[in-house]
Coordinates of C-alpha atoms and ligand atoms in Angstrom, one line a residue:
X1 CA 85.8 -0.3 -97.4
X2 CA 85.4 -2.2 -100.8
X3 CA 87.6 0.0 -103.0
X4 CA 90.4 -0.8 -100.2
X5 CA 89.4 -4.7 -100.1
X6 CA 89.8 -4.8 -103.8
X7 CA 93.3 -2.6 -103.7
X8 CA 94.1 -4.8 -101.0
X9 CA 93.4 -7.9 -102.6
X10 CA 95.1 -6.8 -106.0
X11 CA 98.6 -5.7 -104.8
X12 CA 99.2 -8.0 -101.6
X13 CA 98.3 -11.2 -103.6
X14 CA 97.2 -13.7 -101.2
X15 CA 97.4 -12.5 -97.9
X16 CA 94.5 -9.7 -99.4
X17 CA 92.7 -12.1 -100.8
X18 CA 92.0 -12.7 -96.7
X19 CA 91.3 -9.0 -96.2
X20 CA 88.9 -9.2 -99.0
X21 CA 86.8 -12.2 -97.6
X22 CA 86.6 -10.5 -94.3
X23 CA 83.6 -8.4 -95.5
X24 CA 82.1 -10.7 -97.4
X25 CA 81.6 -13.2 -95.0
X26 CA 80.1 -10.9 -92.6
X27 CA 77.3 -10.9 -95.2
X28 CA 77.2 -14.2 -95.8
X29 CA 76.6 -14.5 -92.1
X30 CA 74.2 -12.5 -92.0
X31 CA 72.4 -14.3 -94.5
X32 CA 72.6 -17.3 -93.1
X33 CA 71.5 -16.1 -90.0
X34 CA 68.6 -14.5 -91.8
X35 CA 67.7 -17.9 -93.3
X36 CA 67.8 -20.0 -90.0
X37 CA 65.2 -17.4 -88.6
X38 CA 63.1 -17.7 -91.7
X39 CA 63.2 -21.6 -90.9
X40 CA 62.1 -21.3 -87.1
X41 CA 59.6 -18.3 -88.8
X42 CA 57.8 -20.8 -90.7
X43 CA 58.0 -23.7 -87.7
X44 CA 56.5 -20.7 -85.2
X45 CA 54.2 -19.6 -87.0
X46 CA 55.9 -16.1 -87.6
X47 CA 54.8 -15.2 -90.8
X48 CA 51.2 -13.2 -90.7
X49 CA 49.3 -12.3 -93.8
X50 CA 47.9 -8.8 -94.0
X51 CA 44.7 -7.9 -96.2
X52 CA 44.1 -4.6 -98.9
X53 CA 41.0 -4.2 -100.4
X54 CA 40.3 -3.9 -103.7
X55 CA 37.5 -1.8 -105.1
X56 CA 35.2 -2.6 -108.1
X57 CA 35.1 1.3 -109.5
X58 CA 32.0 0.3 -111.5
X59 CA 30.0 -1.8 -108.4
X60 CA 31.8 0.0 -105.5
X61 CA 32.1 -3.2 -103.8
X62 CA 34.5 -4.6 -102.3
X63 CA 35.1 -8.1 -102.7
X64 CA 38.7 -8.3 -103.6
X65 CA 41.5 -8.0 -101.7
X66 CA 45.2 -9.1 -101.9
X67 CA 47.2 -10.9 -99.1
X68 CA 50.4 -9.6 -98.3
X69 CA 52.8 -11.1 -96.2
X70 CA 54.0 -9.9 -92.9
X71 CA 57.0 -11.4 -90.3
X72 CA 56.5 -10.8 -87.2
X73 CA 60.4 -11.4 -85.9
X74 CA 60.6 -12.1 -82.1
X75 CA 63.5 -9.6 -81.5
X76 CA 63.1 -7.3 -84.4
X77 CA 59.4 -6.4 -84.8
X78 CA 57.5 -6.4 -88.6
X79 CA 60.0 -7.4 -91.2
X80 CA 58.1 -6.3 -94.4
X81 CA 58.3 -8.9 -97.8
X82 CA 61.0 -6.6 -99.4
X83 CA 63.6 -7.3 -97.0
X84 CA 63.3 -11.5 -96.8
X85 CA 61.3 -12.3 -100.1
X86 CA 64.4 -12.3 -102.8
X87 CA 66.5 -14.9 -99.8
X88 CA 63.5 -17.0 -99.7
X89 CA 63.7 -17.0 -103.6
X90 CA 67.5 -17.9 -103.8
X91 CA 67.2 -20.4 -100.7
X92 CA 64.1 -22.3 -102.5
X93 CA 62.5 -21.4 -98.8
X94 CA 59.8 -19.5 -100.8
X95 CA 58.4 -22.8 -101.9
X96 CA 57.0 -23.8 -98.3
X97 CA 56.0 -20.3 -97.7
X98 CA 54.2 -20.0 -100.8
X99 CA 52.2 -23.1 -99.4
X100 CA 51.7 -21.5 -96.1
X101 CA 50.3 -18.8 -97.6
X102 CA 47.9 -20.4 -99.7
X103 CA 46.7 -22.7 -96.8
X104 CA 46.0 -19.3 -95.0
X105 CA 44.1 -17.3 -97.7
X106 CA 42.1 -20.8 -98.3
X107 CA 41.1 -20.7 -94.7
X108 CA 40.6 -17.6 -95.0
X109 CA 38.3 -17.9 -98.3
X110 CA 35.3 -19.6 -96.9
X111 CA 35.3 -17.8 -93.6
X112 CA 34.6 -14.7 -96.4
X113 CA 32.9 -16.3 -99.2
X114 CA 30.1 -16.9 -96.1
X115 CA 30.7 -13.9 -94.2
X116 CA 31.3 -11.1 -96.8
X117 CA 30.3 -12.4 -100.4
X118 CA 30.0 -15.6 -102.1
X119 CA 32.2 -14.9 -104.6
X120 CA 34.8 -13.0 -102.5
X121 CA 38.1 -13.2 -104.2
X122 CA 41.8 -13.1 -102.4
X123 CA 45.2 -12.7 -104.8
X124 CA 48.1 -13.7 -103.4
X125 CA 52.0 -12.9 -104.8
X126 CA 54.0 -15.9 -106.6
X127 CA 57.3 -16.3 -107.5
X128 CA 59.4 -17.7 -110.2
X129 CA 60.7 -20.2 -108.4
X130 CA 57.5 -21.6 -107.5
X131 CA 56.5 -22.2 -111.3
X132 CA 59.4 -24.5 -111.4
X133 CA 57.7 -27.1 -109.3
X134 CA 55.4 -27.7 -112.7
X135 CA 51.9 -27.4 -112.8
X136 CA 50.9 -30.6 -110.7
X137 CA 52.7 -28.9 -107.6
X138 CA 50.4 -26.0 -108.1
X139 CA 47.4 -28.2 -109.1
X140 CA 47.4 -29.3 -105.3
X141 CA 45.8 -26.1 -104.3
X142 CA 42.5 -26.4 -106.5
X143 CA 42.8 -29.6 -104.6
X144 CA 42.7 -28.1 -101.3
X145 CA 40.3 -25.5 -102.3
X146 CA 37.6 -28.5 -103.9
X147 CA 38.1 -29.8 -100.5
X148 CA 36.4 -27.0 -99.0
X149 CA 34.2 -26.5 -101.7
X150 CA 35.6 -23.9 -102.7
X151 CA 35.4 -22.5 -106.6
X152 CA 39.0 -21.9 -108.0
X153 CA 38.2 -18.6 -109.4
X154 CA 38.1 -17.6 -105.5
X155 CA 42.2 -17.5 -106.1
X156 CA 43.8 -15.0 -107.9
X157 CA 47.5 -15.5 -108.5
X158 CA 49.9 -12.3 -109.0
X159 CA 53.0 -13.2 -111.5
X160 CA 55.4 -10.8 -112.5
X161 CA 56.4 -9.8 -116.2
X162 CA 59.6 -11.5 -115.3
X163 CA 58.2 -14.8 -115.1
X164 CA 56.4 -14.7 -118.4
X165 CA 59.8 -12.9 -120.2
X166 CA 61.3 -16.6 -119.4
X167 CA 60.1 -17.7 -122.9
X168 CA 60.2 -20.9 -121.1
X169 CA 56.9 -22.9 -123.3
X170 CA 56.5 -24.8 -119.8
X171 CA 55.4 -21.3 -118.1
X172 CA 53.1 -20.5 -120.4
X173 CA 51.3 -24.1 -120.5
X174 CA 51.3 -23.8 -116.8
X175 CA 50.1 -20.8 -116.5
X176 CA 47.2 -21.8 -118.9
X177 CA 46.4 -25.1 -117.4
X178 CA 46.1 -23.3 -114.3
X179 CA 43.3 -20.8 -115.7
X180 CA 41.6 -23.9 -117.3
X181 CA 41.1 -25.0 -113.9
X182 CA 39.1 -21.9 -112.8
X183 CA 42.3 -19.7 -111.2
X184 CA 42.9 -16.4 -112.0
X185 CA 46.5 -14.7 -113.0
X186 CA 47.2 -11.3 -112.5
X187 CA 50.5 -9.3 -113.6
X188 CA 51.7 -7.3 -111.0
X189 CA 53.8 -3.9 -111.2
X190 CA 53.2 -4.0 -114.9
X191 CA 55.4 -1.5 -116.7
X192 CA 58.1 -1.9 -114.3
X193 CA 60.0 -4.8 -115.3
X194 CA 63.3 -4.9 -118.3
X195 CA 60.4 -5.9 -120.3
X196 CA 58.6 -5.5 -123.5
X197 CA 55.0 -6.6 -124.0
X198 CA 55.0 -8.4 -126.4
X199 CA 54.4 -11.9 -124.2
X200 CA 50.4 -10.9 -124.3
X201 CA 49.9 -11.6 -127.5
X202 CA 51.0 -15.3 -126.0
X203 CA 49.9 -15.5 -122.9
X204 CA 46.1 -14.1 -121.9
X205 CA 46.1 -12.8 -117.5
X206 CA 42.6 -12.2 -116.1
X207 CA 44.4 -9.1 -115.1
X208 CA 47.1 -6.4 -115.4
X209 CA 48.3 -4.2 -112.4
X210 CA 49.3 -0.8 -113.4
X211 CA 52.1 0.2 -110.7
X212 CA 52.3 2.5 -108.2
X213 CA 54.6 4.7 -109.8
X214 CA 52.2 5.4 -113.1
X215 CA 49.6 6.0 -110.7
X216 CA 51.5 8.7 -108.2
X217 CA 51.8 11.4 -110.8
X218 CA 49.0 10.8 -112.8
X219 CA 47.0 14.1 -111.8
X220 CA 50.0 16.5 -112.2
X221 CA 52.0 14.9 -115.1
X222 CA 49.9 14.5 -118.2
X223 CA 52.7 11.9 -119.9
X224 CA 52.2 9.8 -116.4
X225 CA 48.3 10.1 -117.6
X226 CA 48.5 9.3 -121.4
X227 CA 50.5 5.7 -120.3
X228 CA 47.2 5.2 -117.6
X229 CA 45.0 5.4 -120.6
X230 CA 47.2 3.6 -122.9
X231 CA 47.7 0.2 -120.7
X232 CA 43.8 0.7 -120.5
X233 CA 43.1 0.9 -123.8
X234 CA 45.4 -1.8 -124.8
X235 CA 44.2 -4.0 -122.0
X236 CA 41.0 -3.8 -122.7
X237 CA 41.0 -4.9 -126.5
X238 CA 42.9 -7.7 -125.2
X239 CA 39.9 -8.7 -122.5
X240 CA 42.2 -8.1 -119.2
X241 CA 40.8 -6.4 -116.7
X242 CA 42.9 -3.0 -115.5
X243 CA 43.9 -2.8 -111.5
X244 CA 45.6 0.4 -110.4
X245 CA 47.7 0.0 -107.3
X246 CA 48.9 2.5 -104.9
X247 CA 46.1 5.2 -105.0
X248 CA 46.6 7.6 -102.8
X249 CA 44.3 10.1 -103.2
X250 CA 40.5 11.0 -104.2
X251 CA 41.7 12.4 -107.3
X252 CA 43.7 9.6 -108.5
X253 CA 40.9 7.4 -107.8
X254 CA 38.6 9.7 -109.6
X255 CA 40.7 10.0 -112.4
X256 CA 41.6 6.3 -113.0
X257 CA 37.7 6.0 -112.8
X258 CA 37.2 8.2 -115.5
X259 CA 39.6 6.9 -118.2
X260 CA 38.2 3.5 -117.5
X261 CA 39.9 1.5 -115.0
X262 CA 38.2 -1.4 -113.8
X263 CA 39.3 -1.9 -110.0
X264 CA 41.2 0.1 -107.6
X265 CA 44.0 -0.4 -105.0
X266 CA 46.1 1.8 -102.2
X267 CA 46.0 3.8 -99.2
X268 CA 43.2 6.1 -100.2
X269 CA 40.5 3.2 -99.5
X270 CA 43.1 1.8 -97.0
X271 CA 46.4 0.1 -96.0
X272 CA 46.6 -3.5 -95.5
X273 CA 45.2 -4.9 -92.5
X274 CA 45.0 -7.8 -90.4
X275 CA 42.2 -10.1 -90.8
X276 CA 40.7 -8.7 -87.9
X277 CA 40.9 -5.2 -88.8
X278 CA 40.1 -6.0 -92.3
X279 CA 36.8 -7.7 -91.5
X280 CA 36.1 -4.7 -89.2
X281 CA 36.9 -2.6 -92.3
X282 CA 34.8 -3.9 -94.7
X283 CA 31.8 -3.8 -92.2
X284 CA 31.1 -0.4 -92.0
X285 CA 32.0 0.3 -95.6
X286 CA 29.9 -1.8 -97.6
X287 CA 30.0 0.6 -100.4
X288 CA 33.1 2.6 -101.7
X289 CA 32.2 6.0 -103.6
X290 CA 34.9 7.5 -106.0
Ligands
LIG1 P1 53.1 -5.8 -104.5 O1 52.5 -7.1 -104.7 O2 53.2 -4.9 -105.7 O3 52.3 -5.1 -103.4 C1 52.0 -3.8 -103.3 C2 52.9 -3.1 -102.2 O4 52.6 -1.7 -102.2 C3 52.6 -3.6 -100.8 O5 53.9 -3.5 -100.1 C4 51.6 -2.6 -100.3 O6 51.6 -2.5 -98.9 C5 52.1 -1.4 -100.9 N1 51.0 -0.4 -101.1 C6 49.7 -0.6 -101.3 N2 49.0 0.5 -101.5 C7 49.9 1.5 -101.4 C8 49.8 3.0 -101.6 O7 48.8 3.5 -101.8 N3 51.0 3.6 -101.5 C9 52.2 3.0 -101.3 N4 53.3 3.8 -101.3 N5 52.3 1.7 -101.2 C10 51.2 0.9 -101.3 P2 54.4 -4.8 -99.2 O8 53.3 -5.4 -98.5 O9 55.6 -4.3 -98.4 O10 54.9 -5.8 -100.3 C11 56.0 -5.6 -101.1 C12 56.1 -6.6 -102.2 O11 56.5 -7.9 -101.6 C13 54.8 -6.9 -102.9 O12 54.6 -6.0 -103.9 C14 55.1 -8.3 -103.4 O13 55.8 -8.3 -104.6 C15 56.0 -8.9 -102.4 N6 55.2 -9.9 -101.5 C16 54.3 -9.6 -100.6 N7 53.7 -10.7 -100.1 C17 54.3 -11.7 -100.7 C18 54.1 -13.2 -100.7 O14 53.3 -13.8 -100.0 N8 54.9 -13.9 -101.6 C19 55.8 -13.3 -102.5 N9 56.5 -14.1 -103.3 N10 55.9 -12.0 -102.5 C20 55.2 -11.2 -101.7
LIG2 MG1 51.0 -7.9 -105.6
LIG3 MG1 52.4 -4.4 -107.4
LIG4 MG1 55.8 -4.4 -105.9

Protein backbone atom coordinates (compact mmCIF):
# COMPACT_ATOMS: atom_id res chain seq x y z
CA UNK A 1 0.00 0.00 0.00
CA UNK A 2 1.13 3.78 -0.51
CA UNK A 3 1.65 4.76 3.18
CA UNK A 4 3.99 1.50 3.27
CA UNK A 5 5.77 2.51 -0.21
CA UNK A 6 6.39 5.89 1.22
CA UNK A 7 7.68 4.45 4.86
CA UNK A 8 9.49 2.16 2.84
CA UNK A 9 11.01 4.56 0.65
CA UNK A 10 11.85 6.96 3.60
CA UNK A 11 13.73 4.68 6.03
CA UNK A 12 15.48 2.09 3.60
CA UNK A 13 16.93 4.83 1.43
CA UNK A 14 17.54 3.46 -1.87
CA UNK A 15 16.79 0.01 -2.02
CA UNK A 16 12.81 1.59 -1.11
CA UNK A 17 13.09 3.91 -3.44
CA UNK A 18 12.62 0.42 -5.74
CA UNK A 19 9.70 -0.70 -3.60
CA UNK A 20 8.16 2.62 -4.19
CA UNK A 21 8.45 2.58 -8.06
CA UNK A 22 6.98 -0.82 -8.08
CA UNK A 23 3.38 0.61 -7.93
CA UNK A 24 3.86 3.35 -9.81
CA UNK A 25 4.99 1.77 -12.80
CA UNK A 26 2.21 -0.57 -12.80
CA UNK A 27 0.22 2.60 -13.53
CA UNK A 28 2.31 3.92 -15.82
CA UNK A 29 1.80 0.70 -17.65
CA UNK A 30 -1.33 0.76 -17.66
CA UNK A 31 -1.39 4.02 -19.17
CA UNK A 32 0.56 3.30 -21.79
CA UNK A 33 -1.24 0.46 -22.56
CA UNK A 34 -4.44 2.57 -22.45
CA UNK A 35 -2.74 4.93 -24.97
CA UNK A 36 -1.62 2.35 -27.56
CA UNK A 37 -5.30 1.15 -27.63
CA UNK A 38 -6.50 4.67 -28.08
CA UNK A 39 -3.99 4.80 -31.19
CA UNK A 40 -5.28 1.46 -32.86
CA UNK A 41 -9.07 3.01 -31.55
CA UNK A 42 -8.64 5.87 -33.75
CA UNK A 43 -6.85 3.65 -36.85
CA UNK A 44 -10.11 1.04 -36.40
CA UNK A 45 -12.43 3.09 -36.35
CA UNK A 46 -13.34 2.42 -32.46
CA UNK A 47 -14.55 5.53 -31.44
CA UNK A 48 -18.58 5.98 -32.13
CA UNK A 49 -20.43 9.19 -31.48
CA UNK A 50 -23.64 9.00 -29.64
CA UNK A 51 -26.52 11.72 -30.10
CA UNK A 52 -28.94 13.63 -27.09
CA UNK A 53 -31.49 15.77 -28.13
CA UNK A 54 -32.00 19.08 -27.22
CA UNK A 55 -35.36 20.61 -26.84
CA UNK A 56 -36.40 24.23 -27.75
CA UNK A 57 -38.93 24.73 -24.43
CA UNK A 58 -40.53 27.66 -26.30
CA UNK A 59 -40.90 25.72 -30.08
CA UNK A 60 -40.86 22.10 -28.73
CA UNK A 61 -38.65 21.18 -31.45
CA UNK A 62 -36.01 19.39 -31.62
CA UNK A 63 -33.29 20.44 -33.67
CA UNK A 64 -30.36 20.30 -31.43
CA UNK A 65 -28.57 17.70 -30.20
CA UNK A 66 -24.98 17.16 -28.77
CA UNK A 67 -22.55 14.42 -29.82
CA UNK A 68 -20.97 12.49 -27.28
CA UNK A 69 -18.31 10.17 -27.74
CA UNK A 70 -18.39 6.54 -27.21
CA UNK A 71 -15.29 3.65 -27.51
CA UNK A 72 -16.32 0.69 -28.43
CA UNK A 73 -13.08 -1.39 -27.01
CA UNK A 74 -12.68 -4.87 -28.68
CA UNK A 75 -12.15 -6.75 -25.36
CA UNK A 76 -13.68 -4.44 -22.93
CA UNK A 77 -17.08 -3.31 -24.27
CA UNK A 78 -18.26 0.79 -24.13
CA UNK A 79 -15.55 2.71 -22.49
CA UNK A 80 -17.46 5.97 -21.68
CA UNK A 81 -15.39 9.69 -22.36
CA UNK A 82 -14.79 10.03 -18.50
CA UNK A 83 -12.48 7.18 -18.38
CA UNK A 84 -10.05 7.99 -21.65
CA UNK A 85 -10.76 11.77 -22.27
CA UNK A 86 -8.27 13.48 -19.53
CA UNK A 87 -5.14 10.72 -21.24
CA UNK A 88 -6.11 11.86 -24.62
CA UNK A 89 -5.65 15.53 -23.10
CA UNK A 90 -2.23 14.91 -21.47
CA UNK A 91 -1.05 12.63 -24.60
CA UNK A 92 -2.06 15.53 -27.17
CA UNK A 93 -4.13 12.30 -28.75
CA UNK A 94 -7.22 14.48 -28.22
CA UNK A 95 -6.17 16.63 -31.06
CA UNK A 96 -6.80 13.83 -33.85
CA UNK A 97 -9.83 12.77 -32.10
CA UNK A 98 -11.24 16.06 -31.85
CA UNK A 99 -10.80 16.02 -35.80
CA UNK A 100 -12.49 12.71 -36.06
CA UNK A 101 -15.20 13.93 -34.36
CA UNK A 102 -15.83 16.86 -36.24
CA UNK A 103 -15.47 15.04 -39.64
CA UNK A 104 -18.34 12.78 -38.18
CA UNK A 105 -20.89 15.31 -36.88
CA UNK A 106 -20.08 17.24 -40.42
CA UNK A 107 -21.18 14.12 -42.14
CA UNK A 108 -23.54 13.87 -40.10
CA UNK A 109 -24.92 17.55 -40.50
CA UNK A 110 -26.11 17.48 -43.99
CA UNK A 111 -27.60 14.01 -43.79
CA UNK A 112 -29.84 16.10 -40.99
CA UNK A 113 -29.99 19.58 -42.15
CA UNK A 114 -31.93 17.55 -45.36
CA UNK A 115 -33.58 14.91 -43.42
CA UNK A 116 -34.65 16.61 -40.14
CA UNK A 117 -34.35 20.55 -40.43
CA UNK A 118 -32.45 22.92 -42.40
CA UNK A 119 -31.08 24.45 -39.74
CA UNK A 120 -30.46 21.36 -37.53
CA UNK A 121 -27.63 22.10 -35.12
CA UNK A 122 -25.03 19.43 -33.55
CA UNK A 123 -22.52 20.63 -30.39
CA UNK A 124 -19.71 18.80 -29.93
CA UNK A 125 -17.22 18.91 -26.57
CA UNK A 126 -13.56 20.66 -27.00
CA UNK A 127 -10.83 20.76 -25.02
CA UNK A 128 -8.09 23.02 -23.88
CA UNK A 129 -5.57 21.51 -25.60
CA UNK A 130 -7.19 21.81 -28.79
CA UNK A 131 -7.36 25.85 -28.54
CA UNK A 132 -3.65 25.60 -28.44
CA UNK A 133 -3.46 24.69 -32.10
CA UNK A 134 -4.53 28.61 -32.68
CA UNK A 135 -7.42 29.56 -34.50
CA UNK A 136 -6.25 28.60 -38.14
CA UNK A 137 -6.17 24.81 -36.94
CA UNK A 138 -9.75 25.33 -36.00
CA UNK A 139 -10.60 27.50 -39.03
CA UNK A 140 -10.14 24.19 -41.18
CA UNK A 141 -13.51 22.97 -40.10
CA UNK A 142 -15.60 25.97 -41.48
CA UNK A 143 -13.45 24.90 -44.31
CA UNK A 144 -14.76 21.53 -44.43
CA UNK A 145 -18.17 22.48 -43.56
CA UNK A 146 -18.23 25.36 -46.75
CA UNK A 147 -17.28 22.35 -48.60
CA UNK A 148 -20.45 20.78 -48.04
CA UNK A 149 -22.25 23.78 -48.05
CA UNK A 150 -22.78 23.79 -44.93
CA UNK A 151 -23.58 27.15 -42.70
CA UNK A 152 -21.08 27.40 -39.67
CA UNK A 153 -23.73 28.18 -37.31
CA UNK A 154 -24.70 24.33 -37.93
CA UNK A 155 -21.63 23.74 -35.31
CA UNK A 156 -21.90 24.45 -31.82
CA UNK A 157 -18.69 24.10 -29.83
CA UNK A 158 -18.85 23.28 -25.95
CA UNK A 159 -15.78 24.99 -23.92
CA UNK A 160 -15.39 24.70 -20.34
CA UNK A 161 -15.03 27.71 -17.83
CA UNK A 162 -11.52 26.37 -17.51
CA UNK A 163 -10.55 27.30 -20.82
CA UNK A 164 -11.74 30.84 -20.62
CA UNK A 165 -10.16 31.20 -16.73
CA UNK A 166 -6.77 30.83 -18.84
CA UNK A 167 -6.64 34.70 -19.14
CA UNK A 168 -4.67 33.68 -22.05
CA UNK A 169 -5.78 37.08 -24.72
CA UNK A 170 -5.06 34.37 -27.51
CA UNK A 171 -8.27 32.23 -26.21
CA UNK A 172 -10.38 34.86 -26.21
CA UNK A 173 -9.45 36.21 -29.80
CA UNK A 174 -9.88 32.71 -30.91
CA UNK A 175 -12.77 32.11 -29.48
CA UNK A 176 -14.18 35.40 -31.13
CA UNK A 177 -12.78 34.88 -34.49
CA UNK A 178 -14.37 31.64 -34.39
CA UNK A 179 -18.04 33.22 -33.73
CA UNK A 180 -17.16 35.85 -36.47
CA UNK A 181 -17.10 33.01 -38.76
CA UNK A 182 -20.66 31.83 -37.99
CA UNK A 183 -19.79 29.03 -35.12
CA UNK A 184 -21.41 28.89 -31.98
CA UNK A 185 -19.65 28.42 -28.34
CA UNK A 186 -21.35 27.04 -25.63
CA UNK A 187 -19.99 26.72 -21.82
CA UNK A 188 -20.55 23.58 -20.51
CA UNK A 189 -21.10 22.41 -16.70
CA UNK A 190 -21.33 26.05 -15.90
CA UNK A 191 -21.11 26.57 -12.13
CA UNK A 192 -18.96 23.67 -11.68
CA UNK A 193 -15.51 24.79 -12.35
CA UNK A 194 -12.81 26.70 -9.44
CA UNK A 195 -14.21 29.56 -11.16
CA UNK A 196 -15.61 32.99 -10.81
CA UNK A 197 -17.63 34.66 -13.58
CA UNK A 198 -16.34 37.29 -14.13
CA UNK A 199 -14.70 36.19 -17.78
CA UNK A 200 -18.33 37.16 -19.33
CA UNK A 201 -18.08 40.41 -19.14
CA UNK A 202 -14.97 39.52 -21.65
CA UNK A 203 -15.84 37.00 -23.48
CA UNK A 204 -19.74 36.75 -25.01
CA UNK A 205 -20.86 32.33 -25.60
CA UNK A 206 -24.07 31.87 -27.67
CA UNK A 207 -24.70 29.70 -24.71
CA UNK A 208 -24.36 28.65 -21.03
CA UNK A 209 -25.08 25.12 -19.78
CA UNK A 210 -26.45 24.96 -16.32
CA UNK A 211 -25.15 21.48 -14.90
CA UNK A 212 -26.57 18.58 -13.92
CA UNK A 213 -26.13 19.00 -10.44
CA UNK A 214 -28.18 22.58 -10.17
CA UNK A 215 -30.75 20.90 -12.08
CA UNK A 216 -31.15 17.45 -9.84
CA UNK A 217 -32.55 19.14 -6.80
CA UNK A 218 -34.09 21.96 -8.19
CA UNK A 219 -37.88 20.84 -7.30
CA UNK A 220 -37.06 19.81 -3.64
CA UNK A 221 -34.34 22.42 -2.69
CA UNK A 222 -35.47 25.91 -3.11
CA UNK A 223 -31.52 27.34 -2.77
CA UNK A 224 -30.82 24.71 -5.81
CA UNK A 225 -33.95 26.77 -7.47
CA UNK A 226 -32.98 30.47 -6.62
CA UNK A 227 -29.24 29.73 -8.49
CA UNK A 228 -31.61 28.16 -11.68
CA UNK A 229 -33.19 31.54 -11.90
CA UNK A 230 -30.23 33.51 -11.10
CA UNK A 231 -27.82 32.05 -14.01
CA UNK A 232 -31.11 32.79 -16.08
CA UNK A 233 -31.54 36.03 -15.13
CA UNK A 234 -27.98 37.00 -15.45
CA UNK A 235 -27.68 35.16 -18.75
CA UNK A 236 -30.25 36.62 -20.21
CA UNK A 237 -29.25 40.37 -19.71
CA UNK A 238 -26.06 39.27 -21.12
CA UNK A 239 -27.94 37.85 -24.50
CA UNK A 240 -26.79 33.99 -23.85
CA UNK A 241 -29.06 31.63 -24.25
CA UNK A 242 -29.78 29.20 -20.99
CA UNK A 243 -29.36 25.10 -21.66
CA UNK A 244 -30.18 22.95 -18.64
CA UNK A 245 -28.55 19.55 -18.74
CA UNK A 246 -29.44 16.36 -17.04
CA UNK A 247 -33.32 16.69 -16.71
CA UNK A 248 -34.64 13.91 -15.43
CA UNK A 249 -37.91 14.35 -14.77
CA UNK A 250 -41.35 16.13 -16.00
CA UNK A 251 -41.11 18.42 -13.17
CA UNK A 252 -37.70 19.64 -13.70
CA UNK A 253 -38.50 20.17 -17.15
CA UNK A 254 -41.58 21.98 -16.16
CA UNK A 255 -39.97 23.94 -13.78
CA UNK A 256 -36.93 25.12 -15.75
CA UNK A 257 -39.67 26.09 -18.37
CA UNK A 258 -41.34 28.26 -16.11
CA UNK A 259 -38.40 30.41 -14.72
CA UNK A 260 -37.40 30.89 -18.24
CA UNK A 261 -34.93 28.56 -19.57
CA UNK A 262 -34.53 28.51 -23.11
CA UNK A 263 -33.56 24.74 -24.21
CA UNK A 264 -33.58 21.50 -22.42
CA UNK A 265 -31.31 18.48 -22.00
CA UNK A 266 -31.32 14.77 -20.15
CA UNK A 267 -32.84 11.55 -19.77
CA UNK A 268 -36.40 12.75 -19.37
CA UNK A 269 -36.65 13.49 -23.27
CA UNK A 270 -33.99 10.76 -23.65
CA UNK A 271 -30.41 9.25 -23.31
CA UNK A 272 -28.00 9.52 -26.07
CA UNK A 273 -28.36 7.46 -28.95
CA UNK A 274 -26.80 6.13 -31.82
CA UNK A 275 -27.37 7.76 -35.08
CA UNK A 276 -29.66 5.14 -35.89
CA UNK A 277 -31.73 5.24 -32.91
CA UNK A 278 -31.56 8.89 -32.81
CA UNK A 279 -33.08 9.35 -36.21
CA UNK A 280 -35.69 6.71 -35.24
CA UNK A 281 -36.22 8.97 -32.16
CA UNK A 282 -36.79 12.07 -33.46
CA UNK A 283 -39.33 10.51 -36.10
CA UNK A 284 -42.04 9.76 -33.99
CA UNK A 285 -41.59 12.72 -31.79
CA UNK A 286 -41.64 15.66 -33.82
CA UNK A 287 -42.93 17.76 -31.06
CA UNK A 288 -41.76 17.68 -27.36
CA UNK A 289 -44.49 18.90 -24.73
CA UNK A 290 -43.25 20.17 -21.26
P1 LIG B 1 -20.90 16.75 -20.79
O1 LIG B 1 -20.52 17.41 -22.05
O2 LIG B 1 -21.31 17.62 -19.65
O3 LIG B 1 -22.04 15.74 -21.19
C1 LIG B 1 -23.13 15.42 -20.37
C2 LIG B 1 -22.96 14.07 -19.75
O4 LIG B 1 -24.09 13.80 -18.93
C3 LIG B 1 -22.92 12.91 -20.76
O5 LIG B 1 -22.09 11.89 -20.22
C4 LIG B 1 -24.37 12.47 -20.80
O6 LIG B 1 -24.55 11.14 -21.21
C5 LIG B 1 -24.78 12.66 -19.36
N1 LIG B 1 -26.22 12.93 -19.22
C6 LIG B 1 -27.07 13.47 -20.11
N2 LIG B 1 -28.32 13.58 -19.61
C7 LIG B 1 -28.26 13.11 -18.35
C8 LIG B 1 -29.24 12.96 -17.29
O7 LIG B 1 -30.41 13.28 -17.43
N3 LIG B 1 -28.78 12.44 -16.12
C9 LIG B 1 -27.49 12.06 -15.93
N4 LIG B 1 -27.14 11.57 -14.75
N5 LIG B 1 -26.54 12.20 -16.90
C10 LIG B 1 -26.93 12.71 -18.08
P2 LIG B 1 -20.97 11.19 -21.10
O8 LIG B 1 -21.49 10.92 -22.47
O9 LIG B 1 -20.45 10.04 -20.31
O10 LIG B 1 -19.84 12.28 -21.24
C11 LIG B 1 -19.11 12.74 -20.14
C12 LIG B 1 -18.25 13.91 -20.48
O11 LIG B 1 -17.20 13.54 -21.39
C13 LIG B 1 -18.99 15.03 -21.20
O12 LIG B 1 -19.70 15.81 -20.26
C14 LIG B 1 -17.86 15.76 -21.87
O13 LIG B 1 -17.26 16.68 -20.99
C15 LIG B 1 -16.87 14.65 -22.17
N6 LIG B 1 -16.92 14.31 -23.59
C16 LIG B 1 -17.86 13.56 -24.25
N7 LIG B 1 -17.59 13.48 -25.57
C17 LIG B 1 -16.45 14.21 -25.77
C18 LIG B 1 -15.66 14.54 -26.94
O14 LIG B 1 -15.97 14.18 -28.08
N8 LIG B 1 -14.55 15.32 -26.72
C19 LIG B 1 -14.19 15.78 -25.49
N9 LIG B 1 -13.10 16.53 -25.37
N10 LIG B 1 -14.92 15.50 -24.39
C20 LIG B 1 -16.03 14.72 -24.52
MG1 LIG C 1 -21.09 18.82 -23.21
MG1 LIG D 1 -22.11 19.31 -19.21
MG1 LIG E 1 -19.67 17.03 -17.78
Amino acid sequence: NADQAMYGAKHSGRNGCHFFTAAMRDVAEQRYQMLQDLRVALAQQQFMLYYQPIVCMKSQQIIKAEALLRWQHPDKGIIYPNDFISLAEETGLIVDIGNWVVEQVIEQLTDWQTQIHPEFQVSINTSPVQYRQGYHHLAQWTKKMRMKCLSSNALCLEITENLLMSDKIEVHQTLTQLQEVGLEIAIDDFGTGYSSFGYLKQYSADYLKIDQSFVNKITQDPKELALCEAIIVMAKKLGIKVIAEGIETLAQAQLLNKIGCDYAQGYYFAKPMTKDDFEAYISQKLLIEV
